[in-house]
Coordinates of C-alpha atoms in Angstrom, one line a residue:
M1 CA 56.3 313.3 -50.9
A2 CA 52.8 311.8 -50.8
Q3 CA 52.0 309.3 -53.5
V4 CA 49.1 310.4 -55.8
P5 CA 46.5 307.6 -56.3
P6 CA 46.0 306.5 -59.9
A7 CA 43.4 308.4 -61.8
R8 CA 39.9 306.9 -61.7
Y9 CA 39.8 306.3 -65.5
L10 CA 43.0 304.2 -65.3
M11 CA 41.5 302.2 -62.4
R12 CA 38.4 301.6 -64.5
A13 CA 40.5 300.1 -67.3
K14 CA 42.5 298.0 -64.8
D15 CA 39.3 296.7 -63.2
L16 CA 38.0 295.8 -66.6
V17 CA 41.1 293.6 -67.2
D18 CA 40.7 292.0 -63.8
A19 CA 37.1 291.2 -64.4
R20 CA 37.2 290.2 -68.0
Y21 CA 40.7 288.7 -68.6
A22 CA 39.3 285.6 -70.2
E23 CA 37.5 287.6 -72.9
P24 CA 39.2 288.9 -76.1
I25 CA 40.1 292.4 -74.7
T26 CA 42.3 294.8 -76.7
V27 CA 44.2 297.9 -75.6
D28 CA 41.7 299.8 -77.8
D29 CA 38.8 298.5 -75.6
L30 CA 40.7 299.5 -72.4
A31 CA 41.5 303.0 -73.8
A32 CA 37.8 303.4 -74.7
A33 CA 36.8 302.4 -71.2
A34 CA 39.2 305.1 -69.9
G35 CA 38.0 307.6 -72.4
L36 CA 41.4 308.2 -73.9
S37 CA 43.2 307.7 -77.2
R38 CA 45.1 304.4 -77.4
A39 CA 48.5 306.0 -77.4
H40 CA 47.8 308.4 -74.5
F41 CA 46.1 305.6 -72.5
S42 CA 49.1 303.2 -73.0
R43 CA 51.6 305.9 -71.9
M44 CA 49.5 306.8 -68.8
F45 CA 48.9 303.2 -67.8
T46 CA 52.5 302.3 -68.2
R47 CA 53.7 305.4 -66.2
T48 CA 51.2 304.7 -63.4
F49 CA 51.4 300.9 -63.0
G50 CA 54.9 300.2 -64.3
E51 CA 53.8 297.8 -67.1
S52 CA 52.0 298.2 -70.4
P53 CA 48.2 297.4 -70.6
H54 CA 48.9 294.3 -72.7
S55 CA 51.6 293.1 -70.3
Y56 CA 49.1 293.6 -67.4
L57 CA 46.5 291.6 -69.2
Q58 CA 48.9 288.8 -70.0
T59 CA 50.1 288.7 -66.4
R60 CA 46.6 288.4 -65.1
R61 CA 45.9 285.5 -67.5
L62 CA 49.1 283.7 -66.6
E63 CA 48.4 284.2 -62.8
R64 CA 44.9 282.6 -63.3
A65 CA 46.3 279.8 -65.4
A66 CA 48.9 279.0 -62.6
A67 CA 46.0 278.9 -60.0
L68 CA 44.0 276.6 -62.3
L69 CA 47.0 274.3 -62.8
R70 CA 47.5 274.1 -59.0
Y71 CA 43.9 273.7 -57.9
T72 CA 42.1 271.8 -60.8
D73 CA 42.7 268.7 -62.9
R74 CA 41.8 270.4 -66.2
S75 CA 44.1 269.9 -69.2
V76 CA 46.6 272.5 -70.2
A77 CA 44.6 273.2 -73.4
D78 CA 41.4 273.7 -71.4
I79 CA 43.1 276.1 -69.1
C80 CA 44.7 278.0 -72.0
V81 CA 41.2 278.6 -73.4
M82 CA 39.7 279.4 -70.0
V83 CA 42.1 282.3 -69.4
G84 CA 41.4 283.8 -72.9
L85 CA 44.4 282.6 -74.8
A86 CA 44.1 281.0 -78.2
S87 CA 47.4 279.2 -78.8
V88 CA 48.6 276.4 -76.5
G89 CA 52.1 276.8 -77.9
S90 CA 52.2 280.6 -77.1
F91 CA 50.7 279.9 -73.7
T92 CA 53.3 277.3 -72.9
T93 CA 56.1 279.6 -74.0
S94 CA 54.8 282.6 -72.0
F95 CA 54.1 280.5 -68.9
A96 CA 57.6 279.0 -69.0
R97 CA 59.2 282.4 -69.4
V98 CA 57.4 283.8 -66.4
Y99 CA 57.2 280.8 -64.0
G100 CA 60.4 279.1 -65.0
K101 CA 58.9 275.8 -66.3
P102 CA 56.2 274.8 -68.7
P103 CA 52.6 274.3 -67.4
A104 CA 52.7 270.5 -67.2
A105 CA 56.0 270.6 -65.2
Y106 CA 54.6 273.4 -63.0
R107 CA 51.6 271.2 -62.2
A108 CA 53.7 268.1 -61.6
S109 CA 55.8 270.1 -59.0
M110 CA 52.6 270.8 -57.0
P111 CA 50.6 268.5 -54.8
P112 CA 47.6 267.0 -56.5
A113 CA 44.5 269.3 -56.7
S114 CA 42.5 266.9 -54.6
V115 CA 44.5 267.5 -51.5
H116 CA 44.1 271.3 -51.4
A117 CA 41.8 272.9 -48.9
R118 CA 39.6 275.7 -50.2
V119 CA 41.5 279.0 -50.0
P120 CA 39.7 282.3 -50.4
S121 CA 40.3 283.9 -53.8
C122 CA 41.7 287.1 -52.3
V123 CA 44.5 285.0 -50.7
L124 CA 45.2 283.1 -53.9
K125 CA 45.5 286.3 -55.9
R126 CA 47.9 287.8 -53.4
D127 CA 50.1 284.7 -53.1
T128 CA 50.1 283.6 -56.7
R129 CA 51.4 286.8 -58.4
P130 CA 54.7 286.3 -60.1
P131 CA 57.6 288.5 -59.0
A132 CA 57.4 292.0 -60.6
D133 CA 60.7 291.4 -62.5
S134 CA 59.3 288.2 -64.3
R135 CA 56.2 289.7 -65.8
V136 CA 55.8 289.7 -69.6
R137 CA 57.6 292.6 -71.2
K138 CA 58.4 293.6 -74.8
T139 CA 61.7 294.9 -76.0
A140 CA 62.1 298.0 -78.1
H141 CA 61.9 295.7 -81.2
G142 CA 58.5 294.2 -80.1
E143 CA 60.0 290.9 -78.9
K144 CA 58.5 289.4 -75.7
T145 CA 60.7 288.9 -72.8
G146 CA 60.1 287.6 -69.2
R147 CA 62.8 289.9 -67.8
R148 CA 63.0 293.6 -67.3
P149 CA 65.5 295.3 -69.6
A150 CA 68.8 296.2 -68.0
S151 CA 68.9 299.9 -67.0

């Protein structure tokens, strides 16, 4: 059976996250961009892309933070703010849950930023996504988890 491409309105919302992840975007903003109610948008987004809109936004932010940790000398607090997160503590916890170590330890495990050659951003995006099963998820009780629930 042929796979149906995502509806244009969902792609519009996904593109909005990709372009403005560092801004204070809410699911309501994404639903408005798609022209749907919040509840219907969330259901359709999750059904289509396999993760909630909020989880997708958090994943984009953490991916960008990981790239900034690898390729810049900016502080963890600066990077936290640059990717649109307000709390360094929450950022550190979420980052460690997804990448297996806190931001400072992640950076320490990489070569210094000064030795990196410039790599096109499309390659960085492709190669720096965390595995699908490690993305930020919420349990039925609203608790965040880095693992998919057991089926």
